[in-house]
PDB file of C-alpha atoms in Angstrom:
ATOM      1  CA  MET M   1       0.334  25.264 -20.197  1.00  0.00           C
ATOM      2  CA  ARG M   2      -0.597  28.119 -22.530  1.00  0.00           C
ATOM      3  CA  VAL M   3       0.812  31.373 -21.168  1.00  0.00           C
ATOM      4  CA  TYR M   4       0.295  34.954 -22.307  1.00  0.00           C
ATOM      5  CA  LEU M   5       3.357  37.172 -22.157  1.00  0.00           C
ATOM      6  CA  PRO M   6       2.938  40.950 -22.152  1.00  0.00           C
ATOM      7  CA  ALA M   7       5.291  42.654 -24.584  1.00  0.00           C
ATOM      8  CA  THR M   8       5.943  45.704 -26.727  1.00  0.00           C
ATOM      9  CA  ILE M   9       6.893  46.142 -30.363  1.00  0.00           C
ATOM     10  CA  ALA M  10      10.533  46.557 -29.287  1.00  0.00           C
ATOM     11  CA  MET M  11      10.384  43.292 -27.352  1.00  0.00           C
ATOM     12  CA  LEU M  12       8.727  41.578 -30.323  1.00  0.00           C
ATOM     13  CA  SER M  13      11.553  42.814 -32.522  1.00  0.00           C
ATOM     14  CA  GLU M  14      14.075  41.329 -30.084  1.00  0.00           C
ATOM     15  CA  LEU M  15      12.191  38.004 -30.157  1.00  0.00           C
ATOM     16  CA  SER M  16      12.304  38.024 -33.938  1.00  0.00           C
ATOM     17  CA  SER M  17      16.029  38.741 -34.120  1.00  0.00           C
ATOM     18  CA  SER M  18      17.277  36.589 -31.218  1.00  0.00           C
ATOM     19  CA  GLY M  19      14.791  33.716 -31.381  1.00  0.00           C
ATOM     20  CA  GLU M  20      13.917  33.963 -27.713  1.00  0.00           C
ATOM     21  CA  PHE M  21      11.719  36.079 -25.484  1.00  0.00           C
ATOM     22  CA  LEU M  22      12.750  37.181 -22.016  1.00  0.00           C
ATOM     23  CA  PRO M  23       9.627  38.155 -20.061  1.00  0.00           C
ATOM     24  CA  VAL M  24       9.971  41.102 -17.685  1.00  0.00           C
ATOM     25  CA  ASN M  25      10.459  39.657 -14.177  1.00  0.00           C
ATOM     26  CA  GLY M  26       9.422  36.274 -15.622  1.00  0.00           C
ATOM     27  CA  THR M  27       5.803  37.431 -15.483  1.00  0.00           C
ATOM     28  CA  ALA M  28       3.106  35.908 -17.654  1.00  0.00           C
ATOM     29  CA  PHE M  29      -0.611  35.181 -17.399  1.00  0.00           C
ATOM     30  CA  ALA M  30      -2.488  31.910 -17.755  1.00  0.00           C
ATOM     31  CA  VAL M  31      -5.625  30.033 -16.835  1.00  0.00           C
ATOM     32  CA  THR M  32      -4.808  29.214 -13.218  1.00  0.00           C
ATOM     33  CA  PRO M  33      -6.967  27.511 -10.586  1.00  0.00           C
ATOM     34  CA  ALA M  34      -7.626  30.936  -9.012  1.00  0.00           C
ATOM     35  CA  LEU M  35      -8.770  32.346 -12.355  1.00  0.00           C
ATOM     36  CA  ARG M  36     -11.100  29.366 -12.852  1.00  0.00           C
ATOM     37  CA  GLU M  37     -12.493  29.945  -9.363  1.00  0.00           C
ATOM     38  CA  PHE M  38     -12.989  33.672  -9.981  1.00  0.00           C
ATOM     39  CA  TYR M  39     -14.993  32.985 -13.150  1.00  0.00           C
ATOM     40  CA  THR M  40     -17.529  30.529 -11.810  1.00  0.00           C
ATOM     41  CA  SER M  41     -18.680  29.753 -15.325  1.00  0.00           C
ATOM     42  CA  GLY M  42     -17.120  29.975 -18.728  1.00  0.00           C
ATOM     43  CA  SER M  43     -15.379  27.740 -21.191  1.00  0.00           C
ATOM     44  CA  THR M  44     -11.631  27.252 -21.318  1.00  0.00           C
ATOM     45  CA  GLU M  45     -11.571  29.505 -24.366  1.00  0.00           C
ATOM     46  CA  GLU M  46     -13.293  32.301 -22.420  1.00  0.00           C
ATOM     47  CA  LEU M  47     -10.855  31.905 -19.533  1.00  0.00           C
ATOM     48  CA  GLU M  48      -7.901  32.001 -21.940  1.00  0.00           C
ATOM     49  CA  TYR M  49      -9.304  35.227 -23.376  1.00  0.00           C
ATOM     50  CA  ALA M  50      -9.482  36.690 -19.848  1.00  0.00           C
ATOM     51  CA  ALA M  51      -5.805  35.784 -19.290  1.00  0.00           C
ATOM     52  CA  LEU M  52      -4.924  37.302 -22.684  1.00  0.00           C
ATOM     53  CA  LEU M  53      -6.650  40.559 -21.679  1.00  0.00           C
ATOM     54  CA  GLU M  54      -4.660  40.639 -18.427  1.00  0.00           C
ATOM     55  CA  ALA M  55      -1.469  40.338 -20.465  1.00  0.00           C
ATOM     56  CA  ALA M  56      -2.681  43.082 -22.830  1.00  0.00           C
ATOM     57  CA  ARG M  57      -3.226  45.386 -19.847  1.00  0.00           C
ATOM     58  CA  ALA M  58       0.278  44.572 -18.611  1.00  0.00           C
ATOM     59  CA  SER M  59       1.549  45.446 -22.092  1.00  0.00           C
ATOM     60  CA  LEU M  60       0.227  48.977 -21.494  1.00  0.00           C
ATOM     61  CA  ARG M  61       2.507  49.225 -18.449  1.00  0.00           C
ATOM     62  CA  LEU M  62       5.477  48.125 -20.544  1.00  0.00           C
ATOM     63  CA  ILE M  63       4.650  50.734 -23.183  1.00  0.00           C
ATOM     64  CA  ALA M  64       4.502  53.404 -20.460  1.00  0.00           C
ATOM     65  CA  SER M  65       7.842  52.206 -19.100  1.00  0.00           C
ATOM     66  CA  GLU M  66       9.458  52.378 -22.555  1.00  0.00           C
ATOM     67  CA  ARG M  67       8.139  55.918 -22.947  1.00  0.00           C
ATOM     68  CA  ASP M  68       9.808  56.928 -19.693  1.00  0.00           C
ATOM     69  CA  VAL M  69      13.249  56.051 -21.050  1.00  0.00           C
ATOM     70  CA  ALA M  70      12.754  56.834 -24.765  1.00  0.00           C
ATOM     71  CA  ASP M  71      14.324  59.755 -26.523  1.00  0.00           C
ATOM     72  CA  GLU M  72      13.389  61.527 -29.743  1.00  0.00           C
ATOM     73  CA  ARG M  73      15.545  59.191 -31.846  1.00  0.00           C
ATOM     74  CA  THR M  74      13.760  56.058 -30.649  1.00  0.00           C
ATOM     75  CA  PRO M  75      10.009  56.629 -30.650  1.00  0.00           C
ATOM     76  CA  VAL M  76       7.884  54.085 -28.804  1.00  0.00           C
ATOM     77  CA  ARG M  77       5.339  52.189 -30.871  1.00  0.00           C
ATOM     78  CA  THR M  78       2.016  52.341 -29.087  1.00  0.00           C
ATOM     79  CA  ARG M  79       0.508  48.967 -29.830  1.00  0.00           C
ATOM     80  CA  ARG M  80      -0.200  46.331 -27.236  1.00  0.00           C
ATOM     81  CA  VAL M  81       1.583  43.043 -27.851  1.00  0.00           C
ATOM     82  CA  VAL M  82       0.905  39.653 -26.271  1.00  0.00           C
ATOM     83  CA  VAL M  83       3.006  36.583 -27.062  1.00  0.00           C
ATOM     84  CA  SER M  84       1.213  33.259 -26.522  1.00  0.00           C
ATOM     85  CA  ALA M  85       3.434  30.299 -25.745  1.00  0.00           C
ATOM     86  CA  ASP M  86       3.109  26.711 -24.593  1.00  0.00           C
ATOM     87  CA  LEU M  87       5.418  25.979 -21.657  1.00  0.00           C
ATOM     88  CA  ASP M  88       5.862  23.307 -19.002  1.00  0.00           C
ATOM     89  CA  ASP M  89       8.020  25.109 -16.426  1.00  0.00           C
ATOM     90  CA  VAL M  90       5.472  27.551 -14.986  1.00  0.00           C
ATOM     91  CA  THR M  91       4.912  28.572 -11.357  1.00  0.00           C
ATOM     92  CA  VAL M  92       1.421  29.771 -10.451  1.00  0.00           C
ATOM     93  CA  ARG M  93       1.534  33.014  -8.436  1.00  0.00           C
ATOM     94  CA  SER M  94      -2.073  33.599  -7.406  1.00  0.00           C
ATOM     95  CA  ASP M  95      -0.738  35.591  -4.454  1.00  0.00           C
ATOM     96  CA  LEU M  96       0.076  38.308  -7.020  1.00  0.00           C
ATOM     97  CA  ASP M  97      -3.188  38.073  -8.996  1.00  0.00           C
ATOM     98  CA  ASP M  98      -5.594  35.402 -10.193  1.00  0.00           C
ATOM     99  CA  ALA M  99      -3.962  34.813 -13.588  1.00  0.00           C
ATOM    100  CA  VAL M 100      -0.292  35.508 -12.796  1.00  0.00           C
ATOM    101  CA  VAL M 101       2.375  32.888 -13.397  1.00  0.00           C
ATOM    102  CA  ARG M 102       6.166  33.137 -13.267  1.00  0.00           C
ATOM    103  CA  LEU M 103       8.595  31.656 -15.726  1.00  0.00           C
ATOM    104  CA  SER M 104      12.090  30.588 -14.795  1.00  0.00           C
ATOM    105  CA  GLY M 105      13.830  31.757 -17.955  1.00  0.00           C
ATOM    106  CA  SER M 106      13.528  32.799 -21.551  1.00  0.00           C
ATOM    107  CA  VAL M 107      10.927  31.491 -23.981  1.00  0.00           C
ATOM    108  CA  PRO M 108      12.289  30.036 -27.227  1.00  0.00           C
ATOM    109  CA  MET M 109      10.560  30.956 -30.481  1.00  0.00           C
ATOM    110  CA  THR M 110       9.749  27.248 -30.906  1.00  0.00           C
ATOM    111  CA  ALA M 111       7.383  27.511 -27.902  1.00  0.00           C
ATOM    112  CA  VAL M 112       5.536  30.522 -29.327  1.00  0.00           C
ATOM    113  CA  ALA M 113       2.053  29.574 -30.513  1.00  0.00           C
ATOM    114  CA  ALA M 114       0.901  33.019 -31.692  1.00  0.00           C
ATOM    115  CA  VAL M 115       1.464  36.729 -31.385  1.00  0.00           C
ATOM    116  CA  HIS M 116      -1.351  39.199 -30.766  1.00  0.00           C
ATOM    117  CA  VAL M 117      -0.836  42.854 -31.751  1.00  0.00           C
ATOM    118  CA  ASP M 118      -3.036  45.930 -31.967  1.00  0.00           C
ATOM    119  CA  THR M 119      -3.858  47.303 -35.390  1.00  0.00           C
ATOM    120  CA  ALA M 120      -2.882  50.851 -36.356  1.00  0.00           C
ATOM    121  CA  GLU M 121      -6.419  52.065 -35.598  1.00  0.00           C
ATOM    122  CA  ALA M 122      -5.908  51.273 -31.908  1.00  0.00           C
ATOM    123  CA  GLU M 123      -2.765  53.393 -31.477  1.00  0.00           C
ATOM    124  CA  PRO M 124      -4.491  56.596 -30.247  1.00  0.00           C
ATOM    125  CA  ALA M 125      -6.486  54.657 -27.627  1.00  0.00           C
ATOM    126  CA  VAL M 126      -3.388  52.666 -26.596  1.00  0.00           C
ATOM    127  CA  SER M 127      -1.419  55.875 -26.200  1.00  0.00           C
ATOM    128  CA  VAL M 128      -4.007  57.336 -23.820  1.00  0.00           C
ATOM    129  CA  ALA M 129      -4.469  54.074 -21.903  1.00  0.00           C
ATOM    130  CA  ALA M 130      -0.725  53.639 -21.365  1.00  0.00           C
ATOM    131  CA  GLU M 131      -0.684  57.042 -19.661  1.00  0.00           C
ATOM    132  CA  VAL M 132      -3.473  56.176 -17.210  1.00  0.00           C
ATOM    133  CA  VAL M 133      -3.282  52.420 -16.588  1.00  0.00           C
ATOM    134  CA  ASP M 134      -1.889  52.856 -13.073  1.00  0.00           C
ATOM    135  CA  SER M 135      -4.558  55.441 -12.208  1.00  0.00           C
ATOM    136  CA  ALA M 136      -7.230  53.000 -13.344  1.00  0.00           C
ATOM    137  CA  ASP M 137      -5.852  50.395 -10.956  1.00  0.00           C
ATOM    138  CA  LEU M 138      -6.226  52.954  -8.164  1.00  0.00           C
ATOM    139  CA  GLY M 139      -9.898  53.510  -8.965  1.00  0.00           C
ATOM    140  CA  ASP M 140      -9.860  56.576 -11.235  1.00  0.00           C
ATOM    141  CA  GLN M 141     -13.113  56.345 -13.210  1.00  0.00           C
ATOM    142  CA  ASP M 142     -11.882  58.420 -16.177  1.00  0.00           C
ATOM    143  CA  ALA M 143      -8.830  56.191 -16.441  1.00  0.00           C
ATOM    144  CA  GLU M 144     -11.071  53.104 -16.358  1.00  0.00           C
ATOM    145  CA  LEU M 145     -13.044  54.564 -19.278  1.00  0.00           C
ATOM    146  CA  ALA M 146      -9.794  55.022 -21.215  1.00  0.00           C
ATOM    147  CA  LEU M 147      -8.935  51.379 -20.587  1.00  0.00           C
ATOM    148  CA  GLY M 148     -12.397  50.405 -21.748  1.00  0.00           C
ATOM    149  CA  ASP M 149     -11.785  52.347 -24.963  1.00  0.00           C
ATOM    150  CA  VAL M 150      -8.574  50.468 -25.686  1.00  0.00           C
ATOM    151  CA  GLU M 151     -10.136  47.117 -24.794  1.00  0.00           C
ATOM    152  CA  ASP M 152     -12.776  47.773 -27.452  1.00  0.00           C
ATOM    153  CA  HIS M 153      -9.974  47.141 -29.962  1.00  0.00           C
ATOM    154  CA  GLU M 154      -9.373  43.455 -30.588  1.00  0.00           C
ATOM    155  CA  LEU M 155      -5.794  42.289 -30.915  1.00  0.00           C
ATOM    156  CA  ALA M 156      -4.926  40.870 -34.331  1.00  0.00           C
ATOM    157  CA  TRP M 157      -3.565  37.311 -34.446  1.00  0.00           C
ATOM    158  CA  TYR M 158      -0.297  36.387 -36.149  1.00  0.00           C
ATOM    159  CA  ALA M 159       1.486  33.072 -36.554  1.00  0.00           C
ATOM    160  CA  PRO M 160       5.085  33.043 -35.260  1.00  0.00           C
ATOM    161  CA  GLN M 161       6.500  32.826 -38.784  1.00  0.00           C
ATOM    162  CA  GLU M 162       4.622  36.043 -39.703  1.00  0.00           C
ATOM    163  CA  VAL M 163       6.391  38.171 -37.059  1.00  0.00           C
ATOM    164  CA  PRO M 164       9.312  39.318 -39.275  1.00  0.00           C
ATOM    165  CA  PHE M 165       6.864  40.435 -41.977  1.00  0.00           C
ATOM    166  CA  LEU M 166       4.655  42.187 -39.431  1.00  0.00           C
ATOM    167  CA  LEU M 167       7.631  44.111 -38.065  1.00  0.00           C
ATOM    168  CA  GLU M 168       8.757  45.045 -41.578  1.00  0.00           C
ATOM    169  CA  LEU M 169       5.336  46.498 -42.349  1.00  0.00           C
ATOM    170  CA  MET M 170       5.364  48.655 -39.238  1.00  0.00           C
TER     171      MET M 170
END
């Protein structure tokens, strides 16, 4: 099953150096039966894009969390990151949300199909959205507009072997 793992630049750096990705709480997103049911029409590709966007929104929460513990010596990079991987050991958790799945352990780099990262132009919008993502979930209209602004930025696609070069350029 193709899963979409929310991440940050720091987590991507760890994946690059260690060769494995440890998802926070084992949480990922995928095309689940509940997601298919929610979108009564749409191709598999469109449903995969919906799951990718859910992971990108979760990446905003991870960025906000990193900001909470960062200090001046370790600035937080404000780019959404989603790691796409193909895995067999996945537990569907539709009780949490339509696209949520749980993984039992780490994800080896060999399972990574692609990495999706914001471009530099998205950083200001990502920075604002990371501040208000929780408020948007609670119905704040201004926060929803901020999330809409960041979702106007498409994530760039990178092959797994390009990750070290991507990180070097940042």
